[in-house]
CSV table of N, CA and C in Angstrom, one decimal:
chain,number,residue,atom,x,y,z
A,1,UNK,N,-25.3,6.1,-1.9
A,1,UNK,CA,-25.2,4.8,-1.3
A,1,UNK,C,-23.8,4.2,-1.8
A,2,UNK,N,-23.1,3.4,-1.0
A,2,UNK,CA,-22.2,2.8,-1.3
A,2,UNK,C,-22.2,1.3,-1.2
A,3,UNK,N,-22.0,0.6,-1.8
A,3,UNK,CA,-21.0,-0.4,-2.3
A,3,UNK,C,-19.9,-1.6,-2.1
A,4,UNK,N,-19.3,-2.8,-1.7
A,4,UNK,CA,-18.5,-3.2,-1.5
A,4,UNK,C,-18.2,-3.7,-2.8
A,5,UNK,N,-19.0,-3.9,-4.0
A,5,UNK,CA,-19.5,-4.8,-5.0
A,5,UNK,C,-19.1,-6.3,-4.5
A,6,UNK,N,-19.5,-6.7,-3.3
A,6,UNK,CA,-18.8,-7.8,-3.1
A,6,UNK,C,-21.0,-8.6,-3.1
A,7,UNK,N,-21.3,-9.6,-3.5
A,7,UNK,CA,-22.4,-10.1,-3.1
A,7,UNK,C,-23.0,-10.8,-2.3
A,8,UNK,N,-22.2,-10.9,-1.2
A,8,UNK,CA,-22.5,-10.7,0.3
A,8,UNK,C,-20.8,-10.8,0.9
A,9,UNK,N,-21.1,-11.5,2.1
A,9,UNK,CA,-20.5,-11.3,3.1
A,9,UNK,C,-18.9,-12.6,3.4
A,10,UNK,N,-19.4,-13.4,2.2
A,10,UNK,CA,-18.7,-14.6,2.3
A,10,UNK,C,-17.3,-14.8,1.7
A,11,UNK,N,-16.3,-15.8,1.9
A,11,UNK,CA,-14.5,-15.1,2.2
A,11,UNK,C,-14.8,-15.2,0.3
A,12,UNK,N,-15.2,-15.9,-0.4
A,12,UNK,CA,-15.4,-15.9,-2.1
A,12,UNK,C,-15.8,-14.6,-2.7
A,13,UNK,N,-16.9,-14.1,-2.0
A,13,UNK,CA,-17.7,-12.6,-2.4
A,13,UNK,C,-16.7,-11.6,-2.3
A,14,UNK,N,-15.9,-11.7,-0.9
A,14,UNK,CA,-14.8,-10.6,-0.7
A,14,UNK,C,-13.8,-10.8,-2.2
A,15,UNK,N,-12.9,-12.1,-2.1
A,15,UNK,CA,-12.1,-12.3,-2.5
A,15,UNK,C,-12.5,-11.8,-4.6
A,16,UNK,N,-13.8,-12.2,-4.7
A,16,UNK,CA,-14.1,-11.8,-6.2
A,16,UNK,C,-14.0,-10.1,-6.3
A,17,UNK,N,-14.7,-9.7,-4.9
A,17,UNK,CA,-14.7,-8.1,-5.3
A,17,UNK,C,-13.2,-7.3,-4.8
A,18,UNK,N,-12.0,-7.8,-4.9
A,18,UNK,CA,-10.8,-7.6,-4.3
A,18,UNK,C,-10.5,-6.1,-5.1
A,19,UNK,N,-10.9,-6.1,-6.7
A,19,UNK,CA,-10.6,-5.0,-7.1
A,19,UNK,C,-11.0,-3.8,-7.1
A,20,UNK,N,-12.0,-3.9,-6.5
A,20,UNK,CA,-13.0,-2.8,-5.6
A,20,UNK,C,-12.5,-2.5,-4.3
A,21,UNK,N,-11.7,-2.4,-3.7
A,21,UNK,CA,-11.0,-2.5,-2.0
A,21,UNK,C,-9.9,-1.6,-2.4
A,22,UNK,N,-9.9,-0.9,-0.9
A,22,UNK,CA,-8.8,-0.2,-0.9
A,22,UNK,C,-8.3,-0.1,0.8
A,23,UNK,N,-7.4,0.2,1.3
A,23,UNK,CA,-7.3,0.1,2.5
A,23,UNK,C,-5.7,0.7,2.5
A,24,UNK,N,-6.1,2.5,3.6
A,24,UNK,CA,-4.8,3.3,3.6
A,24,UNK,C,-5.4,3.4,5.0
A,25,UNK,N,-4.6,4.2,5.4
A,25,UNK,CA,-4.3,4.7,7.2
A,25,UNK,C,-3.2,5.9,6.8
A,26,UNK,N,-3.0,7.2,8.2
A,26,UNK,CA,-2.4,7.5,8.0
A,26,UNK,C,-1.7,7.2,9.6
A,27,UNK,N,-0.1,7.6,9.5
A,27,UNK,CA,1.0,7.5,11.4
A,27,UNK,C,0.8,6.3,11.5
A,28,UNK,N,0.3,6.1,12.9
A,28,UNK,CA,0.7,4.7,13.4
A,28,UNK,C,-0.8,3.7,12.9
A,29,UNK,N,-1.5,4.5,12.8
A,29,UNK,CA,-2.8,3.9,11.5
A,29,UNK,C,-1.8,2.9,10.2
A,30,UNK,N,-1.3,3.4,10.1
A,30,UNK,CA,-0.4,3.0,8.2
A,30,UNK,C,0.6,1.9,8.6
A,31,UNK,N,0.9,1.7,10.2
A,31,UNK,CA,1.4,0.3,10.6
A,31,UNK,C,0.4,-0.9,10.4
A,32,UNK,N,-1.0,-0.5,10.6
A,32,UNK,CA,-2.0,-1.2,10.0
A,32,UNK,C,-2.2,-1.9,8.6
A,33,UNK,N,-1.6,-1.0,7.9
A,33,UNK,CA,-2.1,-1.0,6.2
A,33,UNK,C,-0.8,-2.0,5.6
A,34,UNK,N,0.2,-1.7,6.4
A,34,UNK,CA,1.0,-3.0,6.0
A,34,UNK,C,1.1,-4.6,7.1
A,35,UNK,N,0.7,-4.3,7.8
A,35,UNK,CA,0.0,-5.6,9.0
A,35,UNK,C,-1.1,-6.4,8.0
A,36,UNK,N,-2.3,-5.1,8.0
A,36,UNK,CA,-3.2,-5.9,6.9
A,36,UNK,C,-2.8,-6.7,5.4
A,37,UNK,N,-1.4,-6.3,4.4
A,37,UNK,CA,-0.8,-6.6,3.6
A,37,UNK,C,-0.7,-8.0,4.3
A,38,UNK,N,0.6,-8.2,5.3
A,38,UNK,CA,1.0,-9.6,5.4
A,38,UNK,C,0.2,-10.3,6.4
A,39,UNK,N,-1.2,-10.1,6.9
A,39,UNK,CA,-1.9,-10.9,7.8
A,39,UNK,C,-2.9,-11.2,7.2
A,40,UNK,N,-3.3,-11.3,5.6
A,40,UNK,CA,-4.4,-12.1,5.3
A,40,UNK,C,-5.4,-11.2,4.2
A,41,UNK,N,-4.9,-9.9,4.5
A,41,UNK,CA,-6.0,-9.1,3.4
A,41,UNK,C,-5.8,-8.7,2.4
A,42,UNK,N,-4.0,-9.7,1.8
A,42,UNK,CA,-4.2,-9.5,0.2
A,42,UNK,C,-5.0,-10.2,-0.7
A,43,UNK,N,-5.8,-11.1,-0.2
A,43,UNK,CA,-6.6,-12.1,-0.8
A,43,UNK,C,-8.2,-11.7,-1.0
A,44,UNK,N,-8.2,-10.2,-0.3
A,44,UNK,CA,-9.5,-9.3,0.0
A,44,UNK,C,-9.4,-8.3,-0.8
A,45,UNK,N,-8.1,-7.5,-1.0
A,45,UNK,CA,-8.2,-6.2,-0.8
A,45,UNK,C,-6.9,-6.3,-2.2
A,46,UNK,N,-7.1,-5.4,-3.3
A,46,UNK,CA,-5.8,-4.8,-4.6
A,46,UNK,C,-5.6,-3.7,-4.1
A,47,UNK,N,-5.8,-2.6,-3.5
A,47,UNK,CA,-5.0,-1.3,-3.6
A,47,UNK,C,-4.9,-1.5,-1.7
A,48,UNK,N,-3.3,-0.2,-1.3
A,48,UNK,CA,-2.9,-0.8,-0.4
A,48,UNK,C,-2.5,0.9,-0.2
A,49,UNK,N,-2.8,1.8,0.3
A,49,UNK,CA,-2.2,3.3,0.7
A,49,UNK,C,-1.6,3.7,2.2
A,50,UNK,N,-0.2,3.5,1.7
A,50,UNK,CA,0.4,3.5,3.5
A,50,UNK,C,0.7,5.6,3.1
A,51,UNK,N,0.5,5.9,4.2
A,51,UNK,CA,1.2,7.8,4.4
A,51,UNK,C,1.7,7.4,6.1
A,52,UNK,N,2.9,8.0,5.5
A,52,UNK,CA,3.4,8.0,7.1
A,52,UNK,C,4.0,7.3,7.9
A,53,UNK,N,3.8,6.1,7.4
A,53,UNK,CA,4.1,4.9,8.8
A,53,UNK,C,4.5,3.8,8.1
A,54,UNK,N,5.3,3.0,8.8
A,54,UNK,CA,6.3,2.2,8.0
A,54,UNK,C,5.8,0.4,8.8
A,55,UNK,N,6.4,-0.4,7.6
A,55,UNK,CA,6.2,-1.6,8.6
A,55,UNK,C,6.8,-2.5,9.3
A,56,UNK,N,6.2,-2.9,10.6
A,56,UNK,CA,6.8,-2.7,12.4
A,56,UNK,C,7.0,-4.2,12.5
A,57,UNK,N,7.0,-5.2,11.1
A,57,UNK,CA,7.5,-6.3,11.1
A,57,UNK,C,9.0,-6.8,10.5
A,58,UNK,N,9.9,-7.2,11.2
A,58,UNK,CA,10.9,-7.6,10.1
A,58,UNK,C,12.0,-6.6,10.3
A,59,UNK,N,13.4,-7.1,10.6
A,59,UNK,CA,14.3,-6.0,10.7
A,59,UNK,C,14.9,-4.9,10.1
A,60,UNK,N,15.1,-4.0,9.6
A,60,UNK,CA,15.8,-2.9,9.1
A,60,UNK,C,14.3,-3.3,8.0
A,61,UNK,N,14.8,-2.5,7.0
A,61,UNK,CA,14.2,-1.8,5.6
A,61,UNK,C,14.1,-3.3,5.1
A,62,UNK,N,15.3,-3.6,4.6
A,62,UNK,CA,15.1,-5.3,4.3
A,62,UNK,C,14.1,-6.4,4.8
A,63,UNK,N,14.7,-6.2,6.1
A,63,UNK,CA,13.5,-7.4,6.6
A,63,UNK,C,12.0,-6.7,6.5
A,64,UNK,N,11.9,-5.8,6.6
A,64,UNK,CA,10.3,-5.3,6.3
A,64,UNK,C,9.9,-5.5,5.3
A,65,UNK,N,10.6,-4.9,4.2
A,65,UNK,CA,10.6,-5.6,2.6
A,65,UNK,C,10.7,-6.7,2.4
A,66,UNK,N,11.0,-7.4,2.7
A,66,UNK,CA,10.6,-8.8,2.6
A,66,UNK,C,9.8,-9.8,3.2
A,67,UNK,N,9.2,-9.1,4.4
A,67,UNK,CA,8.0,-9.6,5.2
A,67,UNK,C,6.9,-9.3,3.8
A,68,UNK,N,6.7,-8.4,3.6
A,68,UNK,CA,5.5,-8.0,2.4
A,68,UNK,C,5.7,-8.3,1.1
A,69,UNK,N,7.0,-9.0,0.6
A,69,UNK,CA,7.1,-9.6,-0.3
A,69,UNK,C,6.9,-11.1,0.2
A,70,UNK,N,7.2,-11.6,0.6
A,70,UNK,CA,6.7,-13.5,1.4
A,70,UNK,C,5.2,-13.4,1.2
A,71,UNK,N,4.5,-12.0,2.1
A,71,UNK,CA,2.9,-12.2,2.1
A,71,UNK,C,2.4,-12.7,0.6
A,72,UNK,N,3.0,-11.6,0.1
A,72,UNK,CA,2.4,-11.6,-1.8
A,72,UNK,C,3.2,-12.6,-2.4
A,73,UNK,N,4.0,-13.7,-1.8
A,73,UNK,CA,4.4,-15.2,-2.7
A,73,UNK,C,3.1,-16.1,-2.1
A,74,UNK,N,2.8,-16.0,-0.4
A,74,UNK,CA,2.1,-17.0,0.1
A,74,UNK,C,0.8,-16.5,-0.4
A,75,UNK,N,0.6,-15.8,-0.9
A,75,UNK,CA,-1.1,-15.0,-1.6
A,75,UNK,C,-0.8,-15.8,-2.9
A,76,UNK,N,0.4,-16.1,-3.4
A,76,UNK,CA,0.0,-16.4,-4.6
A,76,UNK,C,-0.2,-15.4,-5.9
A,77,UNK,N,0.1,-14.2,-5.6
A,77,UNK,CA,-0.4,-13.6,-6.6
A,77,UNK,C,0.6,-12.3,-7.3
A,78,UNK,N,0.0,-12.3,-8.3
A,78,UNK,CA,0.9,-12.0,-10.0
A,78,UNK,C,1.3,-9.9,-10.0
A,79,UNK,N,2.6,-9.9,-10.3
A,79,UNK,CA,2.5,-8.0,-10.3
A,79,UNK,C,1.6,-7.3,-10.0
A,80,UNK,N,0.7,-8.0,-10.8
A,80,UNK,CA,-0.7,-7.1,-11.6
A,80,UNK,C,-1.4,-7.1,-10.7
A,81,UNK,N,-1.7,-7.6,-9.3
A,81,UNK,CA,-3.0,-7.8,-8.7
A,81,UNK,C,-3.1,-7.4,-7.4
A,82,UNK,N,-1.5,-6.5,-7.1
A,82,UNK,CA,-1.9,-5.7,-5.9
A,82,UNK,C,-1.2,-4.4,-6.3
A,83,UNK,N,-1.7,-3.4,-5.6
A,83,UNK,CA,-1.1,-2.2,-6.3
A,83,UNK,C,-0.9,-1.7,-4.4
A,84,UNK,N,0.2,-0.8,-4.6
A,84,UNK,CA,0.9,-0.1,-3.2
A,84,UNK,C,1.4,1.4,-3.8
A,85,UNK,N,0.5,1.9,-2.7
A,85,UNK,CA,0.8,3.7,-2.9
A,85,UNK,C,1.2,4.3,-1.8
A,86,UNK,N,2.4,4.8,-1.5
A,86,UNK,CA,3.0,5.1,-0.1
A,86,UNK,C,3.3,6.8,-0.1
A,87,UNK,N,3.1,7.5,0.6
A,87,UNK,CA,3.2,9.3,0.8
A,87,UNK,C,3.7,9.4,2.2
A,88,UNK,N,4.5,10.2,3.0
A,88,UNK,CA,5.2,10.9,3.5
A,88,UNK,C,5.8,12.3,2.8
A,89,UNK,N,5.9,13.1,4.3
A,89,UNK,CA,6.6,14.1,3.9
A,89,UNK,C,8.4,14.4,4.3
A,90,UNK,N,9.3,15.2,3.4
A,90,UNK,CA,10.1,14.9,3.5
A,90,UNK,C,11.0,15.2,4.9
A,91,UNK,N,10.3,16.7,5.4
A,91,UNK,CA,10.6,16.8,7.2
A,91,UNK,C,9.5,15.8,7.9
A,92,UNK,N,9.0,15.0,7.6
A,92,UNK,CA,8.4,13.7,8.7
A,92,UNK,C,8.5,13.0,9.1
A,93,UNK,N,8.9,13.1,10.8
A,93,UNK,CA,9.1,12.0,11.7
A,93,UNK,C,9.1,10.5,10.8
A,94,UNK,N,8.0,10.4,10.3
A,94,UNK,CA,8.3,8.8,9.4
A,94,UNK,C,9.1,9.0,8.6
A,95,UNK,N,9.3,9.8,7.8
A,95,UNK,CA,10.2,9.5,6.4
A,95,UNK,C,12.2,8.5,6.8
A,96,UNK,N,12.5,8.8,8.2
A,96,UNK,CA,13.7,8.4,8.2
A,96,UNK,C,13.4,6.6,8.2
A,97,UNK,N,12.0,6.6,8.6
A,97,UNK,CA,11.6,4.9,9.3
A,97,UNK,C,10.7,4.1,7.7
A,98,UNK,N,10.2,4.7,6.6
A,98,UNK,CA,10.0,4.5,5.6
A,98,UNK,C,10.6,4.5,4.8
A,99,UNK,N,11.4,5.4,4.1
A,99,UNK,CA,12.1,5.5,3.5
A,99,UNK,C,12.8,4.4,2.9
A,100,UNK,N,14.2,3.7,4.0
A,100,UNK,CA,14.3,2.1,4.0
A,100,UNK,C,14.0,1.4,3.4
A,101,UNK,N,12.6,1.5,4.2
A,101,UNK,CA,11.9,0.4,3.7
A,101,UNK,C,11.7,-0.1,2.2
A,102,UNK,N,11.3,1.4,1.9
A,102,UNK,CA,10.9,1.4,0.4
A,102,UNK,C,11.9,1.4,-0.8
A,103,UNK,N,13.0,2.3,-0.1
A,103,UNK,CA,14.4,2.1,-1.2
A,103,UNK,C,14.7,0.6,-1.3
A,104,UNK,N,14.5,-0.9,-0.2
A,104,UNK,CA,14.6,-2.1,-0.5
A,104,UNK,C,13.3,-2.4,-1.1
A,105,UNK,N,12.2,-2.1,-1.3
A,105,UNK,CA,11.5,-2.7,-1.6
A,105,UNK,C,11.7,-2.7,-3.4
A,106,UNK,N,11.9,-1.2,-3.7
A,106,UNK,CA,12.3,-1.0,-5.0
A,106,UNK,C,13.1,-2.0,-5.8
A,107,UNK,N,13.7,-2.8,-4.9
A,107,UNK,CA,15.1,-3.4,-5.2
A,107,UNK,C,14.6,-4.9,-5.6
A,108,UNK,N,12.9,-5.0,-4.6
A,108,UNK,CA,12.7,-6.6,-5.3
A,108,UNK,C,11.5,-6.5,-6.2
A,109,UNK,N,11.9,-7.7,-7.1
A,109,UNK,CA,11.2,-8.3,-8.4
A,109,UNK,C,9.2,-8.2,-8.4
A,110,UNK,N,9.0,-7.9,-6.7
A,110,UNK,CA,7.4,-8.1,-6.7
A,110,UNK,C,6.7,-6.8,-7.0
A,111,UNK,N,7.7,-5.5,-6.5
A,111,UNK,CA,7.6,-4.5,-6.8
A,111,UNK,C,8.0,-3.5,-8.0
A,112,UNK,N,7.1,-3.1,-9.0
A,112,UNK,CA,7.6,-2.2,-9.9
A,112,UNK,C,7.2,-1.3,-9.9
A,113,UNK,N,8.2,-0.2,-9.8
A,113,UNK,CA,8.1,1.0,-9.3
A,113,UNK,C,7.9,2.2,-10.4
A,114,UNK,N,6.5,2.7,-10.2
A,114,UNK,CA,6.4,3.9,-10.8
A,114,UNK,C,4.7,4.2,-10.5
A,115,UNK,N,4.7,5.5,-11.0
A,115,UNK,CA,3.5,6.4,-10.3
A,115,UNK,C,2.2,5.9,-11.3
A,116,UNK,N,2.7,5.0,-12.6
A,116,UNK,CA,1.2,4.7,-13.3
A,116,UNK,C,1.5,3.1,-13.1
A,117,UNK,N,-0.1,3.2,-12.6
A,117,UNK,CA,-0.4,1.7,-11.6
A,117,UNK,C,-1.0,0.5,-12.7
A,118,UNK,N,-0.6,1.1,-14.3
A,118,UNK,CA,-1.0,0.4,-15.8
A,118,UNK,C,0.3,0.0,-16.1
A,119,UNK,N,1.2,0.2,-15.3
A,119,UNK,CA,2.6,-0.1,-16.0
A,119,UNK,C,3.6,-0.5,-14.5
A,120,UNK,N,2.8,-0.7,-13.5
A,120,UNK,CA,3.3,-1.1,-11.9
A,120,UNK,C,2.3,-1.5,-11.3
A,121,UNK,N,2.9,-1.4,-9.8
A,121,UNK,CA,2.1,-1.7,-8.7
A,121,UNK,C,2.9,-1.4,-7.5
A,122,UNK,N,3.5,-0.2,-7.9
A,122,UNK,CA,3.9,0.7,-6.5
A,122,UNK,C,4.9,1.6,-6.6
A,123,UNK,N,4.5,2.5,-5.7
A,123,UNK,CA,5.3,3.8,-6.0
A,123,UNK,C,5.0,4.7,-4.3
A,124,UNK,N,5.9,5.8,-4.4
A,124,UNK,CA,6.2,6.0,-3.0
A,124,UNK,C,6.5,7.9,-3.4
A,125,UNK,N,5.4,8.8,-2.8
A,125,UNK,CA,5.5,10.0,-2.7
A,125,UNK,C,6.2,10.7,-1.9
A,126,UNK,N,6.9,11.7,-2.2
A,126,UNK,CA,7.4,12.0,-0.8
A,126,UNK,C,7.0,13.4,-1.2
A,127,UNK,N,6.3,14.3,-0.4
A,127,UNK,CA,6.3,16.0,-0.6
A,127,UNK,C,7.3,16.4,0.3
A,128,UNK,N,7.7,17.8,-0.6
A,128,UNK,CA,9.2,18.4,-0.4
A,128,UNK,C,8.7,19.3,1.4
A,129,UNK,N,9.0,19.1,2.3
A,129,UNK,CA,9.1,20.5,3.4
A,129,UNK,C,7.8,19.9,4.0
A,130,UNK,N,7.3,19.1,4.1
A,130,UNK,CA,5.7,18.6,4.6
A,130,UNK,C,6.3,17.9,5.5
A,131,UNK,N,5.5,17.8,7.3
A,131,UNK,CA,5.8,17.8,8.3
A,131,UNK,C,4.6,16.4,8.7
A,132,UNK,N,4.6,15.5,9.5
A,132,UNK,CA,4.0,14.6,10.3
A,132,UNK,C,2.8,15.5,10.7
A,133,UNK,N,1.5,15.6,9.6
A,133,UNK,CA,0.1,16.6,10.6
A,133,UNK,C,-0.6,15.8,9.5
A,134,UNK,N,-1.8,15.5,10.1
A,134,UNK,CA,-2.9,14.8,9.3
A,134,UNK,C,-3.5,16.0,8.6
A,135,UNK,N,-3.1,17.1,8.6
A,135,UNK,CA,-3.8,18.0,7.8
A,135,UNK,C,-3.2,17.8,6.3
A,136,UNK,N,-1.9,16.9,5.6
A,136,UNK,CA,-1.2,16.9,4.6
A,136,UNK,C,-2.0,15.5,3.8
A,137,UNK,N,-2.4,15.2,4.6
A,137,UNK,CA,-3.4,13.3,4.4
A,137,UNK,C,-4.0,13.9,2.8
A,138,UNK,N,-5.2,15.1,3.2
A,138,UNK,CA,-6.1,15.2,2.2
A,138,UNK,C,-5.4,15.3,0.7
A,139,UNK,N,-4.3,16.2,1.3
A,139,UNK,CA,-3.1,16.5,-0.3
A,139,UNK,C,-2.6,15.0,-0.8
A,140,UNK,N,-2.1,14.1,0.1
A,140,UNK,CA,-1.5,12.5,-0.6
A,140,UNK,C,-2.7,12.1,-1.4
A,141,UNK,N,-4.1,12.2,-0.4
A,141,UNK,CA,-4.9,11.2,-0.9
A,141,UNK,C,-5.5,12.0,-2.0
A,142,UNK,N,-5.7,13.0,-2.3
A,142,UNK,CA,-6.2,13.7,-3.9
A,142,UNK,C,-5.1,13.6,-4.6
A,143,UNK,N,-3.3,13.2,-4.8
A,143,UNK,CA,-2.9,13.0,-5.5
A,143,UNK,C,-2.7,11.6,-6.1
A,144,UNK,N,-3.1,10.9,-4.7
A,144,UNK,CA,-3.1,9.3,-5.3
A,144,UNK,C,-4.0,8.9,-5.6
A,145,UNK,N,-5.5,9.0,-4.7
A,145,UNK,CA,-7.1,7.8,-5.5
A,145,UNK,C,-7.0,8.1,-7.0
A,146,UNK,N,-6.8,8.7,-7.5
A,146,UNK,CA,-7.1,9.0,-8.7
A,146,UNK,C,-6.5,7.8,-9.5
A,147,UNK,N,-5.5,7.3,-9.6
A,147,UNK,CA,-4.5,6.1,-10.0
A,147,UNK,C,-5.2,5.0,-9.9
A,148,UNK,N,-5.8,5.1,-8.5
A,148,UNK,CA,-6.7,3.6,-8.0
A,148,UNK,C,-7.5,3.1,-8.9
A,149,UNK,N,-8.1,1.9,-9.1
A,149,UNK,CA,-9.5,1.0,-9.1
A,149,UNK,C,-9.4,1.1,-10.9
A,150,UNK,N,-8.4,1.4,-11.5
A,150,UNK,CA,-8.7,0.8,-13.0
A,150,UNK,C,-8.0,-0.6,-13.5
A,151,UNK,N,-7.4,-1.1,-12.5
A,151,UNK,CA,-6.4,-2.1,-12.7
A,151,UNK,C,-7.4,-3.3,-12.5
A,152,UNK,N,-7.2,-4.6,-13.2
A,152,UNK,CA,-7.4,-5.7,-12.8
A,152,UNK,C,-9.3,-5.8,-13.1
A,153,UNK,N,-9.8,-4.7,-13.8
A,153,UNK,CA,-11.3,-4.7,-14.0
A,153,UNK,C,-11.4,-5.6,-15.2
């Protein structure tokens, strides 16, 4: 049986059980996962797994990076309380359209970048020769959950 640990249904129940939430997509799914970031679900949701897909707000790498950094000023909230895990492969259709994004994101103060999510809150995979197929999903996501859900308990 599963779980939301939230104790019901109401925007406080969500918002207490925030560090129990996770929300990834992969392709044009993962345009989702950062939509959800700046439309309202950092106030719901700490862990944030984009593979694949970049986000479709905001001009170049910059302005995208900074749409998701504005979200997490207007959220209010501290390093520590959202974590972002991003995978692509390095022949994948996305990697030319993420990549960008993420080398600016690196560059601001909301993001600290590295693979232990005890000492950050985001980091960006890339596998070497791995191609745009949802068959590479299951590889990102057994090398990332594992990082997830110890932060902020």
């Amino acid at each position: 049986k599963y779980s939301t640990y939230a104790a019901s249904t109401s925007q406080a129940d969500l918002k207490a059980s925030r560090y129990h939430s996770e929300y990834g997509v992969f392709s044009m799914g993962s345009v989702s996962t950062w939509a959800g970031m700046v439309h309202g679900g950092l106030d719901v949701c700490a862990y944030w797994l984009s593979l694949s897909g970049d986000h479709w707000e905001g001009q170049g790498g910059y302005g995208k990076a900074k749409s998701v950094a504005d979200a997490i000023h207007a959220a209010g909230l501290k390093q520590n309380e959202y974590f972002i895990m991003c995978a692509t492969g390095s022949d994948d259709i996305a990697y030319p359209n993420v990549t960008p994004q993420i080398d600016e994101m690196k560059k601001m103060s909301e993001f600290v970048y590295t693979s232990d999510l005890s000492k950050g809150n985001f980091y960006y995979l890339v596998a070497q020769g791995k191609t745009h197929w949802w068959g590479y999903v299951r590889h990102y996501v057994y090398d990332i959950l594992p990082s997830f859900f110890h932060e902020g308990n």
